[in-house]
PDB file of C-alpha atoms in Angstrom:
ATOM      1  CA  UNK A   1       2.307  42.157  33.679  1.00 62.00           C
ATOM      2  CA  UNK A   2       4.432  38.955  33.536  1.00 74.00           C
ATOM      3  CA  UNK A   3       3.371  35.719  35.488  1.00 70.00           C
ATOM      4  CA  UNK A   4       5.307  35.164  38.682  1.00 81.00           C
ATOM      5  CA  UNK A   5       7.687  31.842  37.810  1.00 81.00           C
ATOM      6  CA  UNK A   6       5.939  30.044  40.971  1.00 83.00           C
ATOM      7  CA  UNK A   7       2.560  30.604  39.938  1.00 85.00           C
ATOM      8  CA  UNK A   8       3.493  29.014  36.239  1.00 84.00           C
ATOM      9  CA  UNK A   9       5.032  26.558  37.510  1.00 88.00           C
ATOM     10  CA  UNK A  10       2.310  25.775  39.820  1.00 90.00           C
ATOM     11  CA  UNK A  11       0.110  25.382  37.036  1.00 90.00           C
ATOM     12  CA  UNK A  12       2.260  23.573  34.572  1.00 93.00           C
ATOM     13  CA  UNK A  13       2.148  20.890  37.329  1.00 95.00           C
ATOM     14  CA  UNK A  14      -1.672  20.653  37.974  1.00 95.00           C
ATOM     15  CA  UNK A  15      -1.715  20.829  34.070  1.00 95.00           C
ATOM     16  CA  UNK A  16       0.291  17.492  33.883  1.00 96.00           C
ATOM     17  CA  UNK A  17      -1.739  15.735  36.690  1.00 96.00           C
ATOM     18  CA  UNK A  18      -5.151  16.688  34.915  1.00 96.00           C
ATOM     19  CA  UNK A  19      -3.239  15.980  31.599  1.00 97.00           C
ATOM     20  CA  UNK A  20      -1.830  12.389  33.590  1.00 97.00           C
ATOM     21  CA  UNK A  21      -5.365  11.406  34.749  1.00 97.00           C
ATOM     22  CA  UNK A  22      -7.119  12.172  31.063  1.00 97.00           C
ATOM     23  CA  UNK A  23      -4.890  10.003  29.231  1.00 96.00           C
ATOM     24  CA  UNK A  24      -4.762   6.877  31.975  1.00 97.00           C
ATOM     25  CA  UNK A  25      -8.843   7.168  31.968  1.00 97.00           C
ATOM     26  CA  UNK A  26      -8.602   6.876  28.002  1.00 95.00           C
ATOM     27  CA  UNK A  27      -6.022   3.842  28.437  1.00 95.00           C
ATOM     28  CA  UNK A  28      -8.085   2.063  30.922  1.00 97.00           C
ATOM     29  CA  UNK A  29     -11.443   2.398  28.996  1.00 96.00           C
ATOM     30  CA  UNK A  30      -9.740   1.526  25.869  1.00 92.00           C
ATOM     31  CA  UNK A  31      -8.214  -2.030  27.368  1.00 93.00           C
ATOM     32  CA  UNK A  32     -12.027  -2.898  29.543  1.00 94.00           C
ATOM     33  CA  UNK A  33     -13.658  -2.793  26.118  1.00 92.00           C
ATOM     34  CA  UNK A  34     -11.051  -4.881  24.072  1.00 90.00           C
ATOM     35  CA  UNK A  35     -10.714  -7.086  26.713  1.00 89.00           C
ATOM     36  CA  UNK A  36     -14.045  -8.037  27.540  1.00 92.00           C
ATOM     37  CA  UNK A  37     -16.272  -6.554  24.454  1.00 92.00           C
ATOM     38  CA  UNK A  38     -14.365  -7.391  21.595  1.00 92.00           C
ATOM     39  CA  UNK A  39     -12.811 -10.356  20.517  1.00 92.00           C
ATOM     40  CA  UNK A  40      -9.072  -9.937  18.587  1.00 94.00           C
ATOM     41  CA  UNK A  41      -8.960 -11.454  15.243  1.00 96.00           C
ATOM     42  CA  UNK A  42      -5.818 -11.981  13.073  1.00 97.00           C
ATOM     43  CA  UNK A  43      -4.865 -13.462   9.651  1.00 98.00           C
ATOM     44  CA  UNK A  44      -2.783 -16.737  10.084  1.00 97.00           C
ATOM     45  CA  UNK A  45       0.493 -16.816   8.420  1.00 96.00           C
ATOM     46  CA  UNK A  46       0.921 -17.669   4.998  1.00 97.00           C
ATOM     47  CA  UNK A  47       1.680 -21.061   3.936  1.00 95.00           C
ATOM     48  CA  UNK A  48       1.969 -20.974   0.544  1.00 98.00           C
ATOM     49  CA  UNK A  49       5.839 -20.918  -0.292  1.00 98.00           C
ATOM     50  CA  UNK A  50       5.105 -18.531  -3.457  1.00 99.00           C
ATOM     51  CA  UNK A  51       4.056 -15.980  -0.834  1.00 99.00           C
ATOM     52  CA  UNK A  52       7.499 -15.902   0.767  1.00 98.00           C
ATOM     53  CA  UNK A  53       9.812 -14.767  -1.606  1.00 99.00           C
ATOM     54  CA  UNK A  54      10.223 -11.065  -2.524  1.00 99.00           C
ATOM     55  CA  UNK A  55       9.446  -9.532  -6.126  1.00 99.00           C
ATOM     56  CA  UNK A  56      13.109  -9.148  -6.719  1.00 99.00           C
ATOM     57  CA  UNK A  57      13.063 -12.874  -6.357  1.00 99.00           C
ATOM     58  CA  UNK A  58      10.063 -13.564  -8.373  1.00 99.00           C
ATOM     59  CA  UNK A  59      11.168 -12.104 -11.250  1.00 99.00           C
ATOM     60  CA  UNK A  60      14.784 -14.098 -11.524  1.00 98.00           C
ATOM     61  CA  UNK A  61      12.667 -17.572 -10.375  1.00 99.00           C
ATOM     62  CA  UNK A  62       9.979 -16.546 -13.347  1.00 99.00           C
ATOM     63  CA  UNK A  63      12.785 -15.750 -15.855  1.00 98.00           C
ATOM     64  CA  UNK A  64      14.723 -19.274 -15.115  1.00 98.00           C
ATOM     65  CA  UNK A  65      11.283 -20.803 -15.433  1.00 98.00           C
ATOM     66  CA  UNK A  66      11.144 -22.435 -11.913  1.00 99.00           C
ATOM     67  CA  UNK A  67       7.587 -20.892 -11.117  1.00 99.00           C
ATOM     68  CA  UNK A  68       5.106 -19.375 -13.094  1.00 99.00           C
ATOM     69  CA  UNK A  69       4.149 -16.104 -13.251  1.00 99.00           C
ATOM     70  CA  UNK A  70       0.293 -17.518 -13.541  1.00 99.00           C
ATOM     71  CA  UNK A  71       0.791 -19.441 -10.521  1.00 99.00           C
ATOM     72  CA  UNK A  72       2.430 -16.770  -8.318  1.00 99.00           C
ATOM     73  CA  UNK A  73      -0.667 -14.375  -9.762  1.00 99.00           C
ATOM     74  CA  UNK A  74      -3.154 -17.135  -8.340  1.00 99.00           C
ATOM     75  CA  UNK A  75      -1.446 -17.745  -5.018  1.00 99.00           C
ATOM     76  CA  UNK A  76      -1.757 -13.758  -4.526  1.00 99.00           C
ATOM     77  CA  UNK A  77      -5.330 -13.881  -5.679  1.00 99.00           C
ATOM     78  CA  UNK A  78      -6.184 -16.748  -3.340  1.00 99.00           C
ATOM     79  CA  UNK A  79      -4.329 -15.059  -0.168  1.00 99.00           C
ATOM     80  CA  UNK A  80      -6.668 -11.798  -1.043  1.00 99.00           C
ATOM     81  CA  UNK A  81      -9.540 -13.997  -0.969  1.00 99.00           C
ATOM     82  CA  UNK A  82      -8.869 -15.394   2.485  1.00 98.00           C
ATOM     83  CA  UNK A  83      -7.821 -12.607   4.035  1.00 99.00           C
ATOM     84  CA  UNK A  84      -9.954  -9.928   3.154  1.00 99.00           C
ATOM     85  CA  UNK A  85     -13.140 -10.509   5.242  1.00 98.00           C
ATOM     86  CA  UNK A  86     -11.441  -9.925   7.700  1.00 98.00           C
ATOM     87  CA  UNK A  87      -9.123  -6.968   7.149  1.00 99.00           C
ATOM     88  CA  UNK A  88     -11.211  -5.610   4.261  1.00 99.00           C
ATOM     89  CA  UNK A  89      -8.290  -3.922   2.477  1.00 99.00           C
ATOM     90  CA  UNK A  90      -8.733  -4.964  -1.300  1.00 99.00           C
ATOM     91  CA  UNK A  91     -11.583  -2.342  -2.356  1.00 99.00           C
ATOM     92  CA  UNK A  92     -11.943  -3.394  -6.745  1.00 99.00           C
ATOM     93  CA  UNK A  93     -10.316  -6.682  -7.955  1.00 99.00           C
ATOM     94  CA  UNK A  94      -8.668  -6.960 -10.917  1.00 99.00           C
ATOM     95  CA  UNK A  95      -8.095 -10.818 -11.289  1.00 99.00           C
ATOM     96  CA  UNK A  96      -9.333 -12.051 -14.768  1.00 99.00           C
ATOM     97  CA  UNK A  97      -7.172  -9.158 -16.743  1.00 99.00           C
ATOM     98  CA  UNK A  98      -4.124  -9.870 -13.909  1.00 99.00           C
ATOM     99  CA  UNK A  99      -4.676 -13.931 -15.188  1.00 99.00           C
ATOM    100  CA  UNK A 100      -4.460 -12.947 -18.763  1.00 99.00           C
ATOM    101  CA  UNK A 101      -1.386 -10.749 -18.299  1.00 99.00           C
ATOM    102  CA  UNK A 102       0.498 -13.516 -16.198  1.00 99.00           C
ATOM    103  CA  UNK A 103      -0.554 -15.776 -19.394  1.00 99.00           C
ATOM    104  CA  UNK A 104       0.955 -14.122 -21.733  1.00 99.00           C
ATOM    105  CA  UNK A 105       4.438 -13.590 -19.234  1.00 99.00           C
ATOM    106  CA  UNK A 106       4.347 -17.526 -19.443  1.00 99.00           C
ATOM    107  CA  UNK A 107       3.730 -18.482 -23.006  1.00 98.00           C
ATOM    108  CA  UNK A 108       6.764 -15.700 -23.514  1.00 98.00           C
ATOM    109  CA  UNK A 109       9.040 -17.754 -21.174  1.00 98.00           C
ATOM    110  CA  UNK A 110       7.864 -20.907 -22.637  1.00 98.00           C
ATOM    111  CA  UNK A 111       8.938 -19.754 -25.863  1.00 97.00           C
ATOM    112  CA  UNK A 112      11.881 -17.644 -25.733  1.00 97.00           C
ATOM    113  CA  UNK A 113      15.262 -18.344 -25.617  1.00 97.00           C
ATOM    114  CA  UNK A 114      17.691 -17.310 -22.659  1.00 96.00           C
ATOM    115  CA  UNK A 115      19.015 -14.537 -24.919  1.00 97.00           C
ATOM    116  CA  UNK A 116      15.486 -13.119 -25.278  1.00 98.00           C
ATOM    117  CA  UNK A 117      14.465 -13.816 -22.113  1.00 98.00           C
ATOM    118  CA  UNK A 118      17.571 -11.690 -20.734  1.00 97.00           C
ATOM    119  CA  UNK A 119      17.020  -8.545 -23.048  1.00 98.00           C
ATOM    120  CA  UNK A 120      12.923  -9.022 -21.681  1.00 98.00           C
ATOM    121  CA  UNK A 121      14.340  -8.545 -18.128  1.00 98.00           C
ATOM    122  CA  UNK A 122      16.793  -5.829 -19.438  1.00 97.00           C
ATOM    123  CA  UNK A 123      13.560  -3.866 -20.383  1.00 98.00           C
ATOM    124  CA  UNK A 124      10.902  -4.860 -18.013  1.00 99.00           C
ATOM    125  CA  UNK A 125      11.913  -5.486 -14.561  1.00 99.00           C
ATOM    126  CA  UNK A 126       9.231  -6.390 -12.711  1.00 99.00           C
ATOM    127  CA  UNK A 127       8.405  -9.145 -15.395  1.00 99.00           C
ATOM    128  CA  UNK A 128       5.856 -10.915 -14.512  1.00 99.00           C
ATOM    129  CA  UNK A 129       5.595  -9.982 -10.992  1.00 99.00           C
ATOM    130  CA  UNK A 130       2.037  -8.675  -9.354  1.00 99.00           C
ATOM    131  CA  UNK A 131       1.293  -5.600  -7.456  1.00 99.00           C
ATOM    132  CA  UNK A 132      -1.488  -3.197  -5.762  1.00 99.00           C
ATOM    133  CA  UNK A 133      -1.811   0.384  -4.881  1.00 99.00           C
ATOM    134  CA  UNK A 134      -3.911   2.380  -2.902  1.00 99.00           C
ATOM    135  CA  UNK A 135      -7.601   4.003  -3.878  1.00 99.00           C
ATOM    136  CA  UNK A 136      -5.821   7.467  -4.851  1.00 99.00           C
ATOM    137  CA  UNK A 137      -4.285   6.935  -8.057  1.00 99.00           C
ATOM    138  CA  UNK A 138      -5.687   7.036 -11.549  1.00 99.00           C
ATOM    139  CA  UNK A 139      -6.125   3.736 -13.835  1.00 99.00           C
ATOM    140  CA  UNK A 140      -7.857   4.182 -16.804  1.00 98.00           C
ATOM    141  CA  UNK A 141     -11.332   2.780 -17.381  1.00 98.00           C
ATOM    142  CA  UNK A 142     -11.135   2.033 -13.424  1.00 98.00           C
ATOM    143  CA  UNK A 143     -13.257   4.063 -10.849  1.00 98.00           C
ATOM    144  CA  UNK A 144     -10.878   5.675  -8.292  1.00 98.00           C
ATOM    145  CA  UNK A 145     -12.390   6.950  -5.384  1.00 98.00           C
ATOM    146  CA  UNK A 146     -10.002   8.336  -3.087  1.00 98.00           C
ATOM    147  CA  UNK A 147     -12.704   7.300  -0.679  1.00 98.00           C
ATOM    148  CA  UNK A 148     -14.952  10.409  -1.955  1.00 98.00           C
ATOM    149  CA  UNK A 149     -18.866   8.809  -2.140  1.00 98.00           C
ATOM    150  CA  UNK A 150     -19.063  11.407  -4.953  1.00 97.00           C
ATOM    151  CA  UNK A 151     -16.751   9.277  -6.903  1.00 97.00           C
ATOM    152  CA  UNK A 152     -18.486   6.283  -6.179  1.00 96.00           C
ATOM    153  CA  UNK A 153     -19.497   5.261 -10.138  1.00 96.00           C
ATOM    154  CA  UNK A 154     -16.788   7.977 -11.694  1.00 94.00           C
ATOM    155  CA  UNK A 155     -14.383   6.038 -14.247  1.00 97.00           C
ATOM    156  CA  UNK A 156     -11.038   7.168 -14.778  1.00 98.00           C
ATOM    157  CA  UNK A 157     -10.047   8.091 -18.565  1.00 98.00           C
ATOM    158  CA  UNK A 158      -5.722   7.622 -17.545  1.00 98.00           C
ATOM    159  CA  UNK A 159      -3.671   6.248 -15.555  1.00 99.00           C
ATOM    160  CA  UNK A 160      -0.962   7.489 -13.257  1.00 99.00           C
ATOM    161  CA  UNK A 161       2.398   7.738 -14.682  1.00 98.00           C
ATOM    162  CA  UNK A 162       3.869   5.869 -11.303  1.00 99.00           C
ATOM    163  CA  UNK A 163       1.484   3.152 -12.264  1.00 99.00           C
ATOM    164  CA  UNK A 164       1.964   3.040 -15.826  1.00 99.00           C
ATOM    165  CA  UNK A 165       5.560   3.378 -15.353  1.00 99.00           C
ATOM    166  CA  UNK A 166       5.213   0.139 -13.044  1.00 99.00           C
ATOM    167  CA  UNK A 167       3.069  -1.850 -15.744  1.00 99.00           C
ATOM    168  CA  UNK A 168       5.369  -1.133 -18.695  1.00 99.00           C
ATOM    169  CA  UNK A 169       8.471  -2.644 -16.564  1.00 99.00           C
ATOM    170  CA  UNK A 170       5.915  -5.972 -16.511  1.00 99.00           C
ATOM    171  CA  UNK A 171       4.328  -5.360 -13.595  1.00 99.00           C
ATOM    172  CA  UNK A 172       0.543  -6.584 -13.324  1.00 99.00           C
ATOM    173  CA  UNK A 173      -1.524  -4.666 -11.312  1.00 99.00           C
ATOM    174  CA  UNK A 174      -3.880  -7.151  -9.029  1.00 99.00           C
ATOM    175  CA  UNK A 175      -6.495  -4.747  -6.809  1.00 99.00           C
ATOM    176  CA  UNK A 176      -6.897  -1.590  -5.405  1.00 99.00           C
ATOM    177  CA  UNK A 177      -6.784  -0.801  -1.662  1.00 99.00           C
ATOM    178  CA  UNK A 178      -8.951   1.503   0.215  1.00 99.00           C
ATOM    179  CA  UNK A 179      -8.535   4.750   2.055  1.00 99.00           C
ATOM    180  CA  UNK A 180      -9.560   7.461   4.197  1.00 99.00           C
ATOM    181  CA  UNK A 181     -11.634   9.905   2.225  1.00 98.00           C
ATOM    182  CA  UNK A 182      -9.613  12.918   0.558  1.00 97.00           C
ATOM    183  CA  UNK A 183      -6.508  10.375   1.862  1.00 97.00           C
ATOM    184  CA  UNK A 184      -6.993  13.181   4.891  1.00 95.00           C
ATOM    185  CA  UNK A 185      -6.927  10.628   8.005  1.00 96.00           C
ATOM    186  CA  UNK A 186      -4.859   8.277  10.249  1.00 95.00           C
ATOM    187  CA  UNK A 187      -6.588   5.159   9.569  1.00 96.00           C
ATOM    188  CA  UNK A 188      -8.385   3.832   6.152  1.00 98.00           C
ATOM    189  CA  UNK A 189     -12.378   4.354   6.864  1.00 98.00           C
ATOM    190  CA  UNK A 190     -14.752   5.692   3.976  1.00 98.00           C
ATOM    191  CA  UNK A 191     -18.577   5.785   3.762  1.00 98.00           C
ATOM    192  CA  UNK A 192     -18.060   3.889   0.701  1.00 98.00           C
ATOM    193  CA  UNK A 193     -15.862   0.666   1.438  1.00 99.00           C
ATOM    194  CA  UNK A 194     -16.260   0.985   5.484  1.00 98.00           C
ATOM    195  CA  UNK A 195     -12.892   0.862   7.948  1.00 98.00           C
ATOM    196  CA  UNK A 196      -9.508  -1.299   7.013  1.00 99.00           C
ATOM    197  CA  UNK A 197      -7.978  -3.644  10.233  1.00 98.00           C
ATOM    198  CA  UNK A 198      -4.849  -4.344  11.084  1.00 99.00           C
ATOM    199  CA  UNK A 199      -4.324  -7.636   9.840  1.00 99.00           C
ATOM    200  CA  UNK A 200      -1.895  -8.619  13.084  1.00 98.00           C
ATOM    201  CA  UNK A 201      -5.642  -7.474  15.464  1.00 98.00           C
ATOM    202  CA  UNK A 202      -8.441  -5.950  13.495  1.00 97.00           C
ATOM    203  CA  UNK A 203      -8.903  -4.590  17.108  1.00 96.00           C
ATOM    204  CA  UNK A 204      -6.104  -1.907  15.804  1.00 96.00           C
ATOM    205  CA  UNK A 205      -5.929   0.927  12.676  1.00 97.00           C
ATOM    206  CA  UNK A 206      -3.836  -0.042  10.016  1.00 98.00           C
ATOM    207  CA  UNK A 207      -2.189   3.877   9.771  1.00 98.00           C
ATOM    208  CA  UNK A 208      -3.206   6.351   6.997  1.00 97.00           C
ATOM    209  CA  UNK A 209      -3.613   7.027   4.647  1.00 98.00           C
ATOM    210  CA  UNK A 210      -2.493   4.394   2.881  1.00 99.00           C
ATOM    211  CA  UNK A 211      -3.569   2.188   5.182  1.00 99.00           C
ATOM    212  CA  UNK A 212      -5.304  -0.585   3.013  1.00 99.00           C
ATOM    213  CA  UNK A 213      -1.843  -1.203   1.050  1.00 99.00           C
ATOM    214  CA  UNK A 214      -0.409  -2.045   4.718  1.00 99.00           C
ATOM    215  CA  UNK A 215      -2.941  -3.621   5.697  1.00 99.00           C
ATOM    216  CA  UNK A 216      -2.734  -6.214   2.542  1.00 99.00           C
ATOM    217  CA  UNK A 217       1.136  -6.162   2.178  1.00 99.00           C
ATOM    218  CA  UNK A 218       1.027  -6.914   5.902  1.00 99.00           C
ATOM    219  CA  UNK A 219      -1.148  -9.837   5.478  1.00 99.00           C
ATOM    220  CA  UNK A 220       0.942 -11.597   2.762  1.00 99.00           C
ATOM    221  CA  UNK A 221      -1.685 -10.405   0.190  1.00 99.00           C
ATOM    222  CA  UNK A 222       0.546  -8.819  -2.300  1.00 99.00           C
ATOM    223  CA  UNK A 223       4.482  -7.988  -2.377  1.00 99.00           C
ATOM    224  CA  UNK A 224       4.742  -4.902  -3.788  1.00 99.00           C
ATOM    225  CA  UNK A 225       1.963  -1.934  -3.628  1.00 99.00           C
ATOM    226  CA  UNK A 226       1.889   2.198  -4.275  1.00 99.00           C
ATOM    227  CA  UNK A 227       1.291   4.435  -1.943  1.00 99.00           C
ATOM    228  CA  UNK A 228       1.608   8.017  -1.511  1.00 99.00           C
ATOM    229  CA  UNK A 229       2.921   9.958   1.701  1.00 98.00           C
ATOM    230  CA  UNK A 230       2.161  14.317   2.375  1.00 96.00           C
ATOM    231  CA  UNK A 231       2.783  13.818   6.198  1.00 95.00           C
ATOM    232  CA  UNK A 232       3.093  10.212   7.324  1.00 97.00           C
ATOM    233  CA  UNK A 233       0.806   8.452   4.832  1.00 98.00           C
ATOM    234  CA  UNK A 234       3.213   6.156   3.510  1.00 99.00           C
ATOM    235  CA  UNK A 235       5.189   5.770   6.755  1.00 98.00           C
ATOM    236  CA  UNK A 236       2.510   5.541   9.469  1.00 98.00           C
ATOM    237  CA  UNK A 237       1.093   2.290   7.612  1.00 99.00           C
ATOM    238  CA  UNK A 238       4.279   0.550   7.357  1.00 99.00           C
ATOM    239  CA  UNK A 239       5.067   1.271  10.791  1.00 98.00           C
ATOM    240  CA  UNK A 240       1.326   0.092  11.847  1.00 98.00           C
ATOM    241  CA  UNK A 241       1.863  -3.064   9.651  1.00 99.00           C
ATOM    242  CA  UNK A 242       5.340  -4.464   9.778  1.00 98.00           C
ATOM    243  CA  UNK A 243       6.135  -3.954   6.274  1.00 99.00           C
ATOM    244  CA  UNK A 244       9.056  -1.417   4.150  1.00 99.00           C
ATOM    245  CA  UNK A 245       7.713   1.831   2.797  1.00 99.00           C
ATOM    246  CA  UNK A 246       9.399   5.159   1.056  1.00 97.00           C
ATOM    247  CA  UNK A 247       8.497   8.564   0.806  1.00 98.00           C
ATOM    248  CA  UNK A 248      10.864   9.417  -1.489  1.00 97.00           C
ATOM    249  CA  UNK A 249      12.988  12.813  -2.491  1.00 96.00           C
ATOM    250  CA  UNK A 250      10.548  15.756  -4.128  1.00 94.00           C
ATOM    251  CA  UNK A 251      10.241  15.328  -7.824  1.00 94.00           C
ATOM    252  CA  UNK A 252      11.731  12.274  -7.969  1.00 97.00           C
ATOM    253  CA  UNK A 253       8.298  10.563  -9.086  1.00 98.00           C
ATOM    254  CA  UNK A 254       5.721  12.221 -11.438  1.00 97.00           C
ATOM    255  CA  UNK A 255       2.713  13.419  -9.460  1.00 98.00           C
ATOM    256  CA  UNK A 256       0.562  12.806 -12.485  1.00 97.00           C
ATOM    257  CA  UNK A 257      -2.521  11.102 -11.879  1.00 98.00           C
ATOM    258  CA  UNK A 258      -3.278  11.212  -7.691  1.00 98.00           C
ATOM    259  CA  UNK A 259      -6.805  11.854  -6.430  1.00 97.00           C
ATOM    260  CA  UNK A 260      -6.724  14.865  -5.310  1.00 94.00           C
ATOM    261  CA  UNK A 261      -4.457  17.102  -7.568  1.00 92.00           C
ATOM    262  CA  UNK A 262      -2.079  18.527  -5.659  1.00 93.00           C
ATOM    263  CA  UNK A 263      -1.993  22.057  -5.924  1.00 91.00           C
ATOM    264  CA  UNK A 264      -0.334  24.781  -4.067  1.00 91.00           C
ATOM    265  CA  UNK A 265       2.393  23.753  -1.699  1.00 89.00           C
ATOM    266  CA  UNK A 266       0.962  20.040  -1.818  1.00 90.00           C
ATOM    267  CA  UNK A 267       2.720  20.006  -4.857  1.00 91.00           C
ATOM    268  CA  UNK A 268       6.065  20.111  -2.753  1.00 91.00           C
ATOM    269  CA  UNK A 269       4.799  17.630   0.058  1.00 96.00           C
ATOM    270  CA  UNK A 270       3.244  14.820  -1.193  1.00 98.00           C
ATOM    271  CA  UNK A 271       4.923  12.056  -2.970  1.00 98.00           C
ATOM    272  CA  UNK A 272       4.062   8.925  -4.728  1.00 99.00           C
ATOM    273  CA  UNK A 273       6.283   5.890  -3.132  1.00 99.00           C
ATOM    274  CA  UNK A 274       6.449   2.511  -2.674  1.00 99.00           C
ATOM    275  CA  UNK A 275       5.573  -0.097   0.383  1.00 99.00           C
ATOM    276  CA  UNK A 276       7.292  -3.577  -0.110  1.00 99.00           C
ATOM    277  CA  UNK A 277       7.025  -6.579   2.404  1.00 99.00           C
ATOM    278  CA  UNK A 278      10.872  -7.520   1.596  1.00 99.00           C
ATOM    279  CA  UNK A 279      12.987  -4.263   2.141  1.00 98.00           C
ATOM    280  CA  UNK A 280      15.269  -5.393  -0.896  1.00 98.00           C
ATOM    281  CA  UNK A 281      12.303  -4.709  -3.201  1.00 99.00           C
ATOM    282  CA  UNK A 282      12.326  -1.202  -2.480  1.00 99.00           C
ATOM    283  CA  UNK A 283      15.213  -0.298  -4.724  1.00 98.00           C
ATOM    284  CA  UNK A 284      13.786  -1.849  -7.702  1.00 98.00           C
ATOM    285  CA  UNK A 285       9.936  -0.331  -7.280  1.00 99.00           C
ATOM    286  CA  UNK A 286      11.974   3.887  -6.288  1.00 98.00           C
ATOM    287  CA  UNK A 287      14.394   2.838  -9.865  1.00 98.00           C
ATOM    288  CA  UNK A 288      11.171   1.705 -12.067  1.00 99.00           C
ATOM    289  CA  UNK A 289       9.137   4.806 -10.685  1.00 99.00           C
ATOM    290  CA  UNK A 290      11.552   7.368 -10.750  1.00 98.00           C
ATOM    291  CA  UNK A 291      12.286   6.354 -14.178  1.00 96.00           C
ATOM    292  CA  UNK A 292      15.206   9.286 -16.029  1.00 94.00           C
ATOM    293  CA  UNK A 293      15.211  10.849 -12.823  1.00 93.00           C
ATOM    294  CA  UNK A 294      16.623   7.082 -11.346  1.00 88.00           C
ATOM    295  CA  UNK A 295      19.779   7.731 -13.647  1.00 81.00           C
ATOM    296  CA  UNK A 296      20.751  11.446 -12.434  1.00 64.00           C
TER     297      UNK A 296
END
């Protein structure tokens, strides 16, 4: 027997109220205790010039020799270190072999002539030029969690073709950045690392579930970073953080190498992207990671 219209309707409306009155308890409970019980914390704003340019910019000022790929390396390195009690994005540092690799980028450039320096650029793009990427991609001889306490001590014996793709075009991989565990929540929290802040009030999530890169691209901690994206993971962290990120079209970047394997119709959803604090960067990270499939 159908429902009269009046009686649904009648009901629809008290569902609303009750529905009005849940949601404005929530929002008034919510601002009491951040108010009054805890204090809002921020990173300040960069300073450091070297941590105001894009990586498409990096890579031309490296080339013409008017910074140093060492000292754009450091100035990363240093922002990580001042910012990350306090968000606690960065999960496994990877300084000393990041300081070799921007070593050898500068006794190259010291070296070389403009012709060589050109052809260099020609091949490797992102010469020079550091980056990060989230807990959820493989790098061999690396533990990779994916925030799983399982895979707490568990090294990796490859690396991801999105990141290995991204190293052979120059690109010097600086840290890791943590997650929710599986990579299955809105915000980055693990039993192993703990919870990621937003780095604008580490009263707020920083999105998920990449959601540690945000949080450090946000924070003027790197430039460049990898995430990956099956239903906001990617976007939702960008949004949360005021940076650029991509889920880009199916296929278009090798799968090879996440934690977890896709399987099933995961295979279809999720994709490897990337998150850039300078939205001119993300051309140049979708055309190194896409690789052939950039040309078609």
């Amino acid at each position: 027997m159908p429902v009269p219209y009046r009686l649904r309707k009648a009901f629809n409306t008290w569902l609303l109220f009750v529905a009005s009155i849940y949601f404005w308890t929530l929002r008034t409970a919510f601002w009491l205790v951040n108010r009054f019980f805890r204090e809002r914390k921020y990173v300040t704003q960069p300073s450091d010039r070297l941590l105001l340019i894009s990586a498409t910019q990096a890579v031309r000022m490296i080339s013409k020799r008017e910074i140093s790929s060492t000292a754009l390396v450091e100035s990363y390195i240093h922002r990580i270190e001042q910012v990350n009690s306090t968000i606690n994005a960065v999960v496994v540092k990877l300084f000393e072999s990041a300081r070799r690799q921007a070593n050898e980028v500068d006794s190259f450039i010291a070296l070389a002539d403009e012709d060589d320096i050109e052809k260099k650029l020609a091949e490797q793009p992102l010469y020079g030029v550091p980056f990060t990427m989230k807990d959820a991609l493989e790098v061999e001889n690396e533990i990779i969690t994916c925030g799983v306490y399982n895979r707490k001590d568990t090294k990796c014996e490859r690396t991801a073709e999105a990141i290995r793709r991204l190293q052979a075009a120059g690109g010097i991989l600086l840290a890791i950045t943590n997650v929710p565990e599986v990579c299955m929540w809105v915000e980055a929290v693990n039993t192993i690392y703990g919870r990621s802040s937003n780095p604008y009030d580490t009263r707020r999530m920083t999105g998920g579930s990449s959601g540690g890169e945000g949080a450090l691209l946000g924070a003027a901690g790197s430039v460049v970073g990898v995430g990956s994206d099956i239903g906001g993971s990617i976007r939702m962290p960008s949004f949360f953080n005021g940076i650029f990120g991509l889920k880009p079209t199916p296929g278009l970047i090798p799968l090879t190498g996440h934690v977890p394997e896709p399987t099933g119709y995961k295979k279809h959803m999720l994709r490897i992207g990337p998150m850039c604090r300078f939205a001119e960067d993300l051309p140049l990270m979708l055309r190194i990671m896409a690789g052939e499939n950039a040309k078609a």
